[in-house]
Short mmCIF file of C-alpha atoms and ligand atoms in Angstrom, two decimals:
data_model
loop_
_atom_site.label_atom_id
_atom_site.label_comp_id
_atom_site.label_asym_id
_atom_site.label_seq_id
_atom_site.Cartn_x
_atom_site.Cartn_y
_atom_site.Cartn_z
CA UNK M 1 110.46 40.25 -143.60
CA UNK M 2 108.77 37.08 -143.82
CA UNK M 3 105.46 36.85 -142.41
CA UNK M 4 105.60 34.15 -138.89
CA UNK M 5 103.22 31.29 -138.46
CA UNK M 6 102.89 29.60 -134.91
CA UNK M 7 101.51 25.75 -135.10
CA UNK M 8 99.79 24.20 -132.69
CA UNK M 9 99.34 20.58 -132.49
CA UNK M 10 100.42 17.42 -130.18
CA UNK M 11 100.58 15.34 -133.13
CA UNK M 12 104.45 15.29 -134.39
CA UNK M 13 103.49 14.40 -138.00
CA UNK M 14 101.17 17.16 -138.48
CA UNK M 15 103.50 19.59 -136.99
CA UNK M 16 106.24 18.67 -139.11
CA UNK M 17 104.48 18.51 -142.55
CA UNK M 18 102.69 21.94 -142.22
CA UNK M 19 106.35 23.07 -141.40
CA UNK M 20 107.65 22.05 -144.90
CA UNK M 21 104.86 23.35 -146.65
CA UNK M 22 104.65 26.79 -145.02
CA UNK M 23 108.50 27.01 -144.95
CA UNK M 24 108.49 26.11 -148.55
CA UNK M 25 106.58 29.12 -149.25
CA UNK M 26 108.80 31.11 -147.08
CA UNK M 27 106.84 31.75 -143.85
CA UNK M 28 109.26 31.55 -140.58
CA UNK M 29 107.43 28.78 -138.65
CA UNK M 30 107.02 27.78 -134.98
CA UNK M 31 105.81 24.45 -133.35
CA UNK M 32 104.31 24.02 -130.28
CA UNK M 33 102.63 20.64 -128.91
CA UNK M 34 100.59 22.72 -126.55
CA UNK M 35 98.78 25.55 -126.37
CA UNK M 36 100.47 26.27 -123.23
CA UNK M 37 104.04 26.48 -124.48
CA UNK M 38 102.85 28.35 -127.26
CA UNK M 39 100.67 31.28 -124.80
CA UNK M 40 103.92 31.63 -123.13
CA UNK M 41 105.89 32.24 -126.06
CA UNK M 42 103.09 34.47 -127.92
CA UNK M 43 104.15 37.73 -126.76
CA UNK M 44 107.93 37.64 -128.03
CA UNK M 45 106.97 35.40 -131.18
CA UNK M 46 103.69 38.03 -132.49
CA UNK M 47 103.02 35.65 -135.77
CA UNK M 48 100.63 36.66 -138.04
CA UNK M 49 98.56 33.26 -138.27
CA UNK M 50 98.32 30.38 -135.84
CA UNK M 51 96.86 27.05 -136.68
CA UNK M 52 95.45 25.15 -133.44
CA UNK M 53 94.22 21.80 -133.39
CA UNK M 54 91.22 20.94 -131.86
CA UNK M 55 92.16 18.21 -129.92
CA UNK M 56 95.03 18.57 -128.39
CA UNK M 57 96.15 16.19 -125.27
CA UNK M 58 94.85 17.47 -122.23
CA UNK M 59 94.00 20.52 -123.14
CA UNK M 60 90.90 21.51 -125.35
CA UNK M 61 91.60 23.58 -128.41
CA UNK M 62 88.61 25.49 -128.37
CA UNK M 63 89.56 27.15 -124.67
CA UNK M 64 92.94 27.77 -125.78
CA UNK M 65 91.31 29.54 -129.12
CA UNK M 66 89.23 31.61 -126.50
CA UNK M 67 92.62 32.70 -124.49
CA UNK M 68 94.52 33.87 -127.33
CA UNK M 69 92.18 35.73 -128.68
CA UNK M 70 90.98 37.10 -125.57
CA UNK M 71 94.70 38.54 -125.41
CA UNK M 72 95.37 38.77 -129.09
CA UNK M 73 91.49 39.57 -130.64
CA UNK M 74 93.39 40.95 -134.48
CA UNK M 75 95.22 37.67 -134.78
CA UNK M 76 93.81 35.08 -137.59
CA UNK M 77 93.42 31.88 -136.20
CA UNK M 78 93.47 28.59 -138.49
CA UNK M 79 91.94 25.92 -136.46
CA UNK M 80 92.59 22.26 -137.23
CA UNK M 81 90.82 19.07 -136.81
CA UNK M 82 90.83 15.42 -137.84
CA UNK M 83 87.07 15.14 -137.33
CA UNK M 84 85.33 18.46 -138.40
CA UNK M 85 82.02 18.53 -137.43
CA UNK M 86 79.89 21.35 -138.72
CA UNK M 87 78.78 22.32 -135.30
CA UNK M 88 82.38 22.24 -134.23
CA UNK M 89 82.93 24.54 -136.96
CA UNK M 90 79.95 27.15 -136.06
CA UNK M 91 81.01 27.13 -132.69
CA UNK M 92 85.33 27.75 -133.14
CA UNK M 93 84.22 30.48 -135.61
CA UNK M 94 81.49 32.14 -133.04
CA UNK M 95 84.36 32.31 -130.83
CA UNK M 96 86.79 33.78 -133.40
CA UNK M 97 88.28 31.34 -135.58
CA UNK M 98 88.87 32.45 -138.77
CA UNK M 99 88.85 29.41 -140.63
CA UNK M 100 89.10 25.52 -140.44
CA UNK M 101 91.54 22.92 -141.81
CA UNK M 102 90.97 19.49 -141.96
CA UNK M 103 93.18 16.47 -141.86
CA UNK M 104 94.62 14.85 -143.64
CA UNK M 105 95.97 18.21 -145.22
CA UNK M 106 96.80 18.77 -148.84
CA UNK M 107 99.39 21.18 -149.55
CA UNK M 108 96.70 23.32 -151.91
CA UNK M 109 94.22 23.67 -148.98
CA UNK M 110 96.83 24.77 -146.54
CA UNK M 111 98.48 27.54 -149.13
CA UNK M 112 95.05 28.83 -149.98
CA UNK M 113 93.33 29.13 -146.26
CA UNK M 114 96.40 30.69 -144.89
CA UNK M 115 96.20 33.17 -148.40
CA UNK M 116 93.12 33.67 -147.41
CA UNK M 117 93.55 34.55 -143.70
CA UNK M 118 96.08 36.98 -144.61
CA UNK M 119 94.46 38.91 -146.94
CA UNK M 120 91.28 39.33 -145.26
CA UNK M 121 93.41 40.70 -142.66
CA UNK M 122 95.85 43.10 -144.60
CA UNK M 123 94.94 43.24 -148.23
CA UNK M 124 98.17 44.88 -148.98
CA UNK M 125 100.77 42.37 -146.68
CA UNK M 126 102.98 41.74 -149.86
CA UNK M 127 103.17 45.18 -151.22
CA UNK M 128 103.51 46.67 -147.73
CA UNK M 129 107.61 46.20 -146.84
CA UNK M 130 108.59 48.85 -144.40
CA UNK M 131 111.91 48.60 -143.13
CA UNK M 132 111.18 50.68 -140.21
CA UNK M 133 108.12 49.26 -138.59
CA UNK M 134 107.42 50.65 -135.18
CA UNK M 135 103.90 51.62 -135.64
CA UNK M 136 102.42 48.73 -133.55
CA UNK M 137 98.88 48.27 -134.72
CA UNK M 138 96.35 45.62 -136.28
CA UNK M 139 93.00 46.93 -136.53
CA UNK M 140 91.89 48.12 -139.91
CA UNK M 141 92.68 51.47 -139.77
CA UNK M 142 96.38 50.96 -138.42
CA UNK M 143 96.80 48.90 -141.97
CA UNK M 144 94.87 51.71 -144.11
CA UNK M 145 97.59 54.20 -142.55
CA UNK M 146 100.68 51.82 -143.00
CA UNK M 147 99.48 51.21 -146.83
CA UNK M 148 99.28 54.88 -147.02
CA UNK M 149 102.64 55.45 -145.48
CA UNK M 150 104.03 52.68 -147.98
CA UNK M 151 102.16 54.49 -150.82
CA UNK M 152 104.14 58.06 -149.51
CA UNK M 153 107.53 56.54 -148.97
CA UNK M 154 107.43 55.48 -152.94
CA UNK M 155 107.10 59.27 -153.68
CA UNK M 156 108.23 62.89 -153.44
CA UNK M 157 104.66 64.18 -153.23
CA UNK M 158 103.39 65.86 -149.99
CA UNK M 159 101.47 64.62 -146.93
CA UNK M 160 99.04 66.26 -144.77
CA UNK M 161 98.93 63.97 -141.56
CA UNK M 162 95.88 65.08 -139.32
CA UNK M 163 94.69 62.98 -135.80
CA UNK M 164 94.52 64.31 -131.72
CA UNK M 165 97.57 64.86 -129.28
CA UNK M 166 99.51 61.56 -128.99
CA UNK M 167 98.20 59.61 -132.46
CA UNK M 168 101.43 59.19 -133.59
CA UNK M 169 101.43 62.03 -136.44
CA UNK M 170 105.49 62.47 -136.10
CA UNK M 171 105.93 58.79 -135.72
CA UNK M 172 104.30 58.78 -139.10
CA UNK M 173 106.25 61.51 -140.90
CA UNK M 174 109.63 59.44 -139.76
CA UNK M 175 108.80 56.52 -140.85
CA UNK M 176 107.61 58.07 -144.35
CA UNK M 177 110.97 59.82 -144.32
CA UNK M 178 112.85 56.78 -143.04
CA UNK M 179 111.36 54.63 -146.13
CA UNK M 180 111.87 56.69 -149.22
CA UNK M 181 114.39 57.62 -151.31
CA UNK M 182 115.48 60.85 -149.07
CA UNK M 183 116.23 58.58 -145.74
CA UNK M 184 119.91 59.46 -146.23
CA UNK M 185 118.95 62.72 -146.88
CA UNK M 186 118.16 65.38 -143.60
CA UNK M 187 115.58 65.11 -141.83
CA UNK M 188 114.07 68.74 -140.65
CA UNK M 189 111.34 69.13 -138.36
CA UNK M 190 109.64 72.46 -137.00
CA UNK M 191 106.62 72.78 -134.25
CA UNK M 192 104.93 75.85 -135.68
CA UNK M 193 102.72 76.38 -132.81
CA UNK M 194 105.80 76.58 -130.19
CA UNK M 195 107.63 79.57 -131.82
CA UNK M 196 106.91 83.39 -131.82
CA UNK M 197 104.93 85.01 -134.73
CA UNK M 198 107.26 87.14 -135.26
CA UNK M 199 110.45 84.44 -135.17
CA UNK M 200 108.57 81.83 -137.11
CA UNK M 201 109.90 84.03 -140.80
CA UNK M 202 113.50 83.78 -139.98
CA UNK M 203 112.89 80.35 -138.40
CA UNK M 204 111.47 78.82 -141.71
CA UNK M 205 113.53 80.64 -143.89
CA UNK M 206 116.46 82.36 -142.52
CA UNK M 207 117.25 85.99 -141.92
CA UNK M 208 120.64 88.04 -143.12
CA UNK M 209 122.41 89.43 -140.96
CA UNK M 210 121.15 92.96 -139.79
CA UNK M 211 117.71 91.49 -141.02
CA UNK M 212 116.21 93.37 -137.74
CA UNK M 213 117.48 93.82 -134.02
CA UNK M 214 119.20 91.09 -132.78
CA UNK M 215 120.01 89.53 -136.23
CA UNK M 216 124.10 89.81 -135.69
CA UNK M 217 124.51 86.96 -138.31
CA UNK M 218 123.35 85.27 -141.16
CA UNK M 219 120.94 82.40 -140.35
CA UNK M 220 119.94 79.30 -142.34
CA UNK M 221 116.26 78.60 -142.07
CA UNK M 222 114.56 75.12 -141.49
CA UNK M 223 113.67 75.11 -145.52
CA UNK M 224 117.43 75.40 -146.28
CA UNK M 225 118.68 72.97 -144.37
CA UNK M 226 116.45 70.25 -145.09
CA UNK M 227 116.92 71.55 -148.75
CA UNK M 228 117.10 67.49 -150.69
CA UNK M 229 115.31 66.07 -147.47
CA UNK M 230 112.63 66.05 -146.04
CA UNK M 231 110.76 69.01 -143.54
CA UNK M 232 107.95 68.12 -141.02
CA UNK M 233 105.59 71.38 -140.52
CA UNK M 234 103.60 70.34 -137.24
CA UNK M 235 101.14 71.85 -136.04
CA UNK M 236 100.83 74.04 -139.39
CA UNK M 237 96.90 75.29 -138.41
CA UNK M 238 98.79 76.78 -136.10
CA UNK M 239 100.63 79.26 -138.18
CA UNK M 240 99.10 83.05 -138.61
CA UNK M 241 97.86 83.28 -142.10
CA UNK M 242 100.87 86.04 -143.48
CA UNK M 243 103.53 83.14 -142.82
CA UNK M 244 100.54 80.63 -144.10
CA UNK M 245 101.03 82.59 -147.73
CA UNK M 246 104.67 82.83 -147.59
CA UNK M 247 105.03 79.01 -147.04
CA UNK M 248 102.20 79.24 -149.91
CA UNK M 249 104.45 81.55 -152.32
CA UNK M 250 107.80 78.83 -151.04
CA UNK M 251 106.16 75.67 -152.55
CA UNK M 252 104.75 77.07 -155.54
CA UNK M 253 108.07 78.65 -156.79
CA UNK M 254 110.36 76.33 -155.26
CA UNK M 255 112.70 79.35 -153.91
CA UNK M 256 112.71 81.34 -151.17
CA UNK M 257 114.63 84.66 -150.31
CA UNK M 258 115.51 84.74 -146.25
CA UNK M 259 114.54 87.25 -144.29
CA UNK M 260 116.11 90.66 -145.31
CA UNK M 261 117.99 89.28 -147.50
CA UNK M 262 117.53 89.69 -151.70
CA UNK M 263 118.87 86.47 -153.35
CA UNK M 264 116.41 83.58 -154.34
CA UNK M 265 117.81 80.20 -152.69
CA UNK M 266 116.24 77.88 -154.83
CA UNK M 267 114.80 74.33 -152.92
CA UNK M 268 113.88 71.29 -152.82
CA UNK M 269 112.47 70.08 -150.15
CA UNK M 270 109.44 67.25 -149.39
CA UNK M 271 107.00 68.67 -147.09
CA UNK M 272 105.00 66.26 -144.37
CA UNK M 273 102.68 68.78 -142.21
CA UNK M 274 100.76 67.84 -139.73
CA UNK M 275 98.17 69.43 -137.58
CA UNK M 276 95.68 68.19 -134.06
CA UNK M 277 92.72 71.01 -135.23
CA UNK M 278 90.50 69.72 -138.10
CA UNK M 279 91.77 71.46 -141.09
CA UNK M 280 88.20 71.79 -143.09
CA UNK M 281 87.20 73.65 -139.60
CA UNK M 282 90.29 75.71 -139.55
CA UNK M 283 89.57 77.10 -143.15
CA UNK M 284 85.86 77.75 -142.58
CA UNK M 285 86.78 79.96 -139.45
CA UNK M 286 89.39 81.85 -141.60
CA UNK M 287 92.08 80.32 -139.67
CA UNK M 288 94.14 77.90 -142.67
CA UNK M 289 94.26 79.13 -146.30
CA UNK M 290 92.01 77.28 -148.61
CA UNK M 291 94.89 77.37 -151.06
CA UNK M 292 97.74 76.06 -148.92
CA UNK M 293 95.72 72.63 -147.17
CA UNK M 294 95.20 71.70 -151.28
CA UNK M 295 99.00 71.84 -151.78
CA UNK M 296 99.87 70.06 -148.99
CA UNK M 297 96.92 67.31 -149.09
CA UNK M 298 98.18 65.41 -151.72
CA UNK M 299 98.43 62.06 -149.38
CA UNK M 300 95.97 62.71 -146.89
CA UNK M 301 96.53 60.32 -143.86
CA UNK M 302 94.07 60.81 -140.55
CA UNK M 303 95.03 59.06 -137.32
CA UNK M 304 92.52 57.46 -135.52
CA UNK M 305 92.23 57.91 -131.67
CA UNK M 306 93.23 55.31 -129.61
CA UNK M 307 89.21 54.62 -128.56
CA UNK M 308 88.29 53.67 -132.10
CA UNK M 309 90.76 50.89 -132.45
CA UNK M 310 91.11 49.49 -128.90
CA UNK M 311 91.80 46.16 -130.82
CA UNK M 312 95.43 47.33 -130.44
CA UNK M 313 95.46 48.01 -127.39
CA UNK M 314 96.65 44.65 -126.10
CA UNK M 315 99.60 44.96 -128.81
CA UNK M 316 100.56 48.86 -127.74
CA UNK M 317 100.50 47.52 -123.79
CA UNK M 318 102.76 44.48 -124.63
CA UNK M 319 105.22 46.52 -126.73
CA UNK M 320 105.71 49.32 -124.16
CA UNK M 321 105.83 46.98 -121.44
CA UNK M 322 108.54 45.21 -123.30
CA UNK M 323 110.48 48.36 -123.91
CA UNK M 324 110.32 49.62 -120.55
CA UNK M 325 111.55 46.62 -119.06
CA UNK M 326 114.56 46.51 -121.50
CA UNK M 327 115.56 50.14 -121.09
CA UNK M 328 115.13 49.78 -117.13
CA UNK M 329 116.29 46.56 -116.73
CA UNK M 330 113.44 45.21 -114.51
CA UNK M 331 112.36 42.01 -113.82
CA UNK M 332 110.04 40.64 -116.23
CA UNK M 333 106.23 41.27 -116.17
CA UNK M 334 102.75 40.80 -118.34
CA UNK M 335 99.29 42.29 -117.66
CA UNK M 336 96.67 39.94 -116.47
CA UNK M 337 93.68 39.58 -119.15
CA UNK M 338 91.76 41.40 -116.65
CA UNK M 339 93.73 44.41 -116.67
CA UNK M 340 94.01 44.49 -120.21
CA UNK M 341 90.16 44.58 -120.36
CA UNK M 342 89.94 47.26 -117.65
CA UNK M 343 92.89 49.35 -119.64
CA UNK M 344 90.73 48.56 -123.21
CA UNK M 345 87.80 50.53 -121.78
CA UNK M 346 89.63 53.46 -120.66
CA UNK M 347 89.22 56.32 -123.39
CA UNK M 348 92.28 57.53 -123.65
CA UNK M 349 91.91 61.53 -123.94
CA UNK M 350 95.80 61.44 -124.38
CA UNK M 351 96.21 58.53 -127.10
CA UNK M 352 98.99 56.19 -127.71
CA UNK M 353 101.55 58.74 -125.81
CA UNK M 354 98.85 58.43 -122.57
CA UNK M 355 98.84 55.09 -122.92
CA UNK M 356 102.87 54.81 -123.08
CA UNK M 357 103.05 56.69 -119.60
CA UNK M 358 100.91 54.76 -117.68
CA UNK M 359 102.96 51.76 -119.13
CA UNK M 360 105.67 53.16 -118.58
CA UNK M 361 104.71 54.25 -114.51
CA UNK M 362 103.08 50.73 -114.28
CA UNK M 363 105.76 48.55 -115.42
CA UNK M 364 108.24 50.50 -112.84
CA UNK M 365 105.75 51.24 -109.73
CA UNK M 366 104.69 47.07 -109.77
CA UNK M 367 106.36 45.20 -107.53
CA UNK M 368 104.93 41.94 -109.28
CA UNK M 369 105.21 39.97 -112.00
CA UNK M 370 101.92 40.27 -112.83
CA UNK M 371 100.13 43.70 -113.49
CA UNK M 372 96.86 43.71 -112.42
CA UNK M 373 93.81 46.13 -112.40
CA UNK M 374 94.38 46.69 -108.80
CA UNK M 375 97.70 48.62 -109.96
CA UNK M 376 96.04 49.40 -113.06
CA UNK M 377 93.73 51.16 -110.64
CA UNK M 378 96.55 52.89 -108.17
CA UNK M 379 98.44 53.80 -110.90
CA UNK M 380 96.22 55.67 -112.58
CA UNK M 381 94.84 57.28 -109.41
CA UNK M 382 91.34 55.80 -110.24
CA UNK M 383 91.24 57.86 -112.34
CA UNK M 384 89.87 55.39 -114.61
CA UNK M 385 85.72 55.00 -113.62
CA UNK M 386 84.15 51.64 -114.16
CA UNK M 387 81.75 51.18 -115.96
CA UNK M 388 78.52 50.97 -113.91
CA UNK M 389 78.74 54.83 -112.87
CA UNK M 390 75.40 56.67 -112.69
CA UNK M 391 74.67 57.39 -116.38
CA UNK M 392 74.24 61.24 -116.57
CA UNK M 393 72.23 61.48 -119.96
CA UNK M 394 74.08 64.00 -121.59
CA UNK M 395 74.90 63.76 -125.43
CA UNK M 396 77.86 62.59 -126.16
CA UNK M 397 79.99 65.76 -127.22
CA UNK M 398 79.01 67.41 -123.66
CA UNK M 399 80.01 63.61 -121.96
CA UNK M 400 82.81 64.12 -123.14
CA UNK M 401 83.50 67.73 -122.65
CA UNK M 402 82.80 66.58 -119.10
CA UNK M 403 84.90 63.73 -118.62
CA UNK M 404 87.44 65.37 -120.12
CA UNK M 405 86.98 68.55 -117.68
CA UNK M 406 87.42 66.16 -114.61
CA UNK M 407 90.08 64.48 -115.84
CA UNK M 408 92.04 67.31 -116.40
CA UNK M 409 90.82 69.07 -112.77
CA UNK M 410 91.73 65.85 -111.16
CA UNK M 411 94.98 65.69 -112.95
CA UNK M 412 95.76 68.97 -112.19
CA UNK M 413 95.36 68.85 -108.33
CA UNK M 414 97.32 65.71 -108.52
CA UNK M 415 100.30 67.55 -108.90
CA UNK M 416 99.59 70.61 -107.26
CA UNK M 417 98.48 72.41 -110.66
CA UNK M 418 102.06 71.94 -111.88
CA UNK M 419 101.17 72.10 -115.71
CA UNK M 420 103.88 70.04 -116.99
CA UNK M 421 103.94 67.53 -114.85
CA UNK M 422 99.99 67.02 -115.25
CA UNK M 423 100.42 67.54 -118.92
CA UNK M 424 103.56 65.18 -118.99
CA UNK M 425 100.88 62.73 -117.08
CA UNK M 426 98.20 63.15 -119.28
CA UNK M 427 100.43 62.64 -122.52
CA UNK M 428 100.07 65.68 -123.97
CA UNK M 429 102.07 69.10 -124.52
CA UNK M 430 101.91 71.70 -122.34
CA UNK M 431 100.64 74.21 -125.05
CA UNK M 432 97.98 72.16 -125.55
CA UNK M 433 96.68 71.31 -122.19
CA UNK M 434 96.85 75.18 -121.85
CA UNK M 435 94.76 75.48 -124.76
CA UNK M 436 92.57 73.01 -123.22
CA UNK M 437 92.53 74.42 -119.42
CA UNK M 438 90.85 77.35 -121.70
CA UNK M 439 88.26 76.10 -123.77
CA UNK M 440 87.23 73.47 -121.11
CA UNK M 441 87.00 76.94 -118.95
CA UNK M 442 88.78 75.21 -115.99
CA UNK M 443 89.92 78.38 -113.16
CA UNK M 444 92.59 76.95 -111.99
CA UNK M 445 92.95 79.50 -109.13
CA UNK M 446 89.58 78.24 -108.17
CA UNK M 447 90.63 74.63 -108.08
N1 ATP H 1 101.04 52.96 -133.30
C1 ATP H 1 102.08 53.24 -132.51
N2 ATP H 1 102.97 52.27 -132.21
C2 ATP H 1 104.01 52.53 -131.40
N3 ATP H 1 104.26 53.71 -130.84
C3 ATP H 1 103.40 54.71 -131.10
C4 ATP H 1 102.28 54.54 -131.95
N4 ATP H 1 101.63 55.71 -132.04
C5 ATP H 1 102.30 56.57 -131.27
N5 ATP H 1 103.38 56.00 -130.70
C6 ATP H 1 104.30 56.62 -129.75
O1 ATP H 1 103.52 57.50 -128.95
C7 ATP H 1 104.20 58.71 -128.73
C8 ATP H 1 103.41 59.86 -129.33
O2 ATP H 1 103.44 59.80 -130.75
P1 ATP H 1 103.70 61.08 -131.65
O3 ATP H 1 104.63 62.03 -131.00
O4 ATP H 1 104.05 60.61 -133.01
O5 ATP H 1 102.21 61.68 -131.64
P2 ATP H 1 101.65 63.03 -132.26
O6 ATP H 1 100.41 62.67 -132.96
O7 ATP H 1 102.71 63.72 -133.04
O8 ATP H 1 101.27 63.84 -130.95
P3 ATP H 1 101.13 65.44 -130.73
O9 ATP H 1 99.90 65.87 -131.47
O10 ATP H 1 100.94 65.55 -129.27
O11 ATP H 1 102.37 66.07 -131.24
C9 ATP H 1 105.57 58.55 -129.34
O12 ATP H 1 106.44 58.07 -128.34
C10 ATP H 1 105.35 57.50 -130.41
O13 ATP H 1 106.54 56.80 -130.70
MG1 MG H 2 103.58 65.61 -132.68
#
C-alpha cells in the first residue's frame, strides 16, 4: 500500500507539479484548493503527510494548520510558502508544523522533506507491509508494536503479548497469525482463565476415551488441532502451575500424549500467549514458572493503555464511528473537536474495547449529526468528571484505586448490579470485573 499525501494549495500550478513529483515516486496524491474541502474530506482520505500553503485565498494557512492538527495531532504536516519568513517559520512549527517548503520547489527538496517527515514519524514505514492493518494507531508506541508484529509475522518463533483488559492483545495475535507464513494454516485460540482446572488437560491436549468419568470419546485437544498453525494461550498467568509444566514439557519436546491416552502425537504448533497480570510479578509470587515465560518471551510485545497514547484517540473515535455507522446504517455523524478533547481526557480503565462501546452507544443514542460533549456527557452517565474536581491529594496508585472503585460502584448500580451488563459497559470480561469487584473490596450487597 502506497503511502497517501493530501495537497493543499489555491495555486493550480503548484498543485499539479507536486502531483507529478510525488506520484512519480509512487505516493497516491490528493488536491485540494482549500483547506476547507480538504477538512471535509480528511476523515475518509487519513494520508500520511499533508502539505498546506500558507496563503491560501481567503483562508489563512496557519488556522487551518491549527484545525487539523487539533483533530489529527500524529499527522506530519509540510507547510508551504512563496515568501518564508523565519518568524513565519518559528511560529507554523510552534503550532505543529513539521517542516517548511519553499517555492519555487525543486523536485530534490520535495523528495527529501517528505523522506524526512516520514521517517521521523515511522522509522520502519517501508519495511512495515501488513496486509491486515486494523490496528488503528499513530503514536510511537502503536508503531514500536506494529514493527514488532511485522518482525513476528516473518517468523515461527513465539510471542508473549502482555497489556490491561481491552489493549488489543488478541487483535495482535491475529494479525501476527494473519501475516505469516501459517495464515492459511488454523488458527486455534484458548482463554485459559475461563475453563476448569481440572478440564483445562483434556482441553489443551485431548483425552481418550474412558480417560475419566464423562470421557465417552476420544477428544482432540486445542494443541492438535492447531497442529501446523498457530495457538493463542490467553490469559496463560492464569493457568495453575501443574498444567504450567505440562505446557512446559509440550514445547520443549514438541509431542504431547492426550489425556489417558499412551501414544506421543508429535506437533508443531506456533504459540502467541498472552496475559493482563504482569508476568515478572506473577513469577515472584510463585504464580508463572520462571522456566515457561523464557520460552514463550522470545518476541516480547507490551500494549500500552489507552491513557498513555491518547494521541490516537481522535483516530480510534473516527474509525469506530465509521464502523458503526456502516454496520447500522445510520445517518452520518463526526464528533465536535470539543468532544474529542473531553473524550481525550477520560482515562479509560477499560481501553480501546471501553472506548469502542461508548462509540458504539454514542453513534446510535445521537440524534444529530454532530456528537457533542453534551452526549458525550449523557452517554456516559457523567460518568466522566471534569477536570476542575476538588483535588484529593492522594498518590497516584490509591487515585486510581479510587477512581476506579467509583467507577465500577457507579457502573454497577447503573444496571442494577447486573455484572455483565456493567462489565459489557465497562469493556471488560466478566471474570475480570469479578476479579476486580474483589480486590477493589466493593460489597456489592452493600451497594
Ligand atoms: N488499536 C486498535 N485499533 C482498532 N481496534 C482495536 C485496537 N485495539 C483494540 N481494538 C479492538 O478493541 C477490542 C478489544 O481488543 P482485544 O480483544 O484484542 O483486547 P485484549 O487486550 O485481548 O482484551 P482482554 O484482556 O480483555 O482480553 C476489539 O474489538 C479490538 O478489535
Ligand atoms: Mg483478549
Amino acid at each position: 500500500m502506497n503511502a497517501k499525501v493530501c495537497i493543499i494549495d489555491d495555486d493550480k500550478n503548484v498543485r499539479n507539479s507536486l502531483k507529478e513529483i510525488l506520484e512519480d515516486e509512487g505516493y497516491e496524491v490528493q488536491l485540494y484548493a482549500s483547506g476547507k474541502s480538504c477538512l471535509k474530506q480528511l476523515e475518509k482520505e487519513r494520508p500520511s503527510v499533508l502539505f498546506l500553503d500558507v496563503w491560501l485565498n481567503n483562508e489563512d494557512g496557519l488556522e487551518i494548520l491549527k484545525e487539523i492538527k487539533k483533530i489529527y495531532p500524529t499527522l506530519p504536516i509540510i507547510m508551504i510558502s512563496g515568501h518564508a519568513t523565519i518568524e513565519l517559520a518559528v511560529q507554523a512549527t510552534k503550532m505543529g508544523a513539521d517542516d517548511f517548503l519553499e517555492k519555487p520547489l525543486s523536485i530534490q527538496t520535495v523528495l527529501e522533506k517528505i523522506d524526512k517527515v516520514l521517517q521521523i514519524k515511522n522509522p520502519q514505514i517501508k519495511e512495515i507491509q501488513l496486509e491486515y492493518d486494523e490496528l488503528i494507531g499513530n503514536s510511537e508506541q502503536i508503531l514500536k508494536v506494529k514493527q514488532a508484529i511485522a518482525q513476528a509475522a516473518k517468523t515461527n518463533v513465539r510471542v508473549f503479548i502482555y497489556g490491561e483488559n481491552g489493549t488489543g492483545k488478541e487483535l495482535v495475535a491475529r494479525m501476527i497469525y494473519k501475516n505469516s507464513e501459517r495464515k492459511d494454516k488454523p488458527f486455534v485460540d484458548i482463554n485459559c482463565a475461563a475453563i476448569p482446572e481440572d478440564l483445562i488437560e483434556s482441553e489443551l491436549f485431548g483425552h481418550e476415551k474412558g480417560a475419566f468419568t464423562g470421557a465417552i470419546e476420544r477428544r482432540i485437544g486445542k494443541f492438535e488441532q492447531a497442529n501446523g498453525g498457530t495457538l493463542f494461550l490467553d490469559e496463560i498467568c492464569d493457568m495453575s502451575l501443574s498444567t504450567q509444566a505440562k505446557v512446559l514439557r509440550v514445547i520443549e519436546e514438541q509431542q504431547l500424549t492426550r489425556v489417558g491416552g499412551t501414544e506421543k502425537i508429535a506437533i508443531d504448533v506456533r504459540i502467541i500467549a498472552a496475559t493482563n497480570i504482569d508476568p515478572l510479578q506473577a513469577i515472584k509470587e510463585g504464580k508463572f514458572r520462571e522456566d515457561l515465560y523464557y520460552r514463550l518471551n522470545v518476541i516480547p510485545i507490551i500494549m500500552p493503555p489507552l491513557r498513555e497514547r491518547i494521541a490516537d484517540i481522535p483516530l480510534l473515535l473516527d474509525h469506530f464511528l465509521k464502523k458503526t455507522i456502516e454496520a447500522n446504517q445510520l445517518e452520518p455523524k463526526v464528533f465536535t473537536s470539543a468532544a474529542i478533547e473531553l473524550l481525550s481526557q477520560y482515562n479509560w480503565p477499560g481501553n480501546v474495547r471501553e472506548l469502542k462501546n461508548v462509540v458504539e452507544r454514542l453513534a446510535i443514542l445521537t440524534n444529530d449529526t454532530k456528537i457533542d460533549v453534551d452526549h458525550v456527557r449523557e452517554g456516559l452517565f457523567n460518568f466522566i468528571q471534569e477536570k476542575e474536581e476538588d483535588f484529593p491529594g492522594l498518590d497516584l496508585r490509591s487515585a486510581r484505586r479510587e477512581f476506579e472503585k467509583n467507577y465500577i460502584i457507579k457502573a454497577l448500580k447503573q444496571f442494577d448490579k447486573n455484572i455483565s451488563k456493567t462489565a459489557k459497559f465497562l469493556g471488560m470480561e466478566r471474570t475480570h470485573l469479578h476479579k476486580k469487584i474483589k480486590s477493589l473490596n466493593i460489597k456489592i450487597d452493600e451497594l
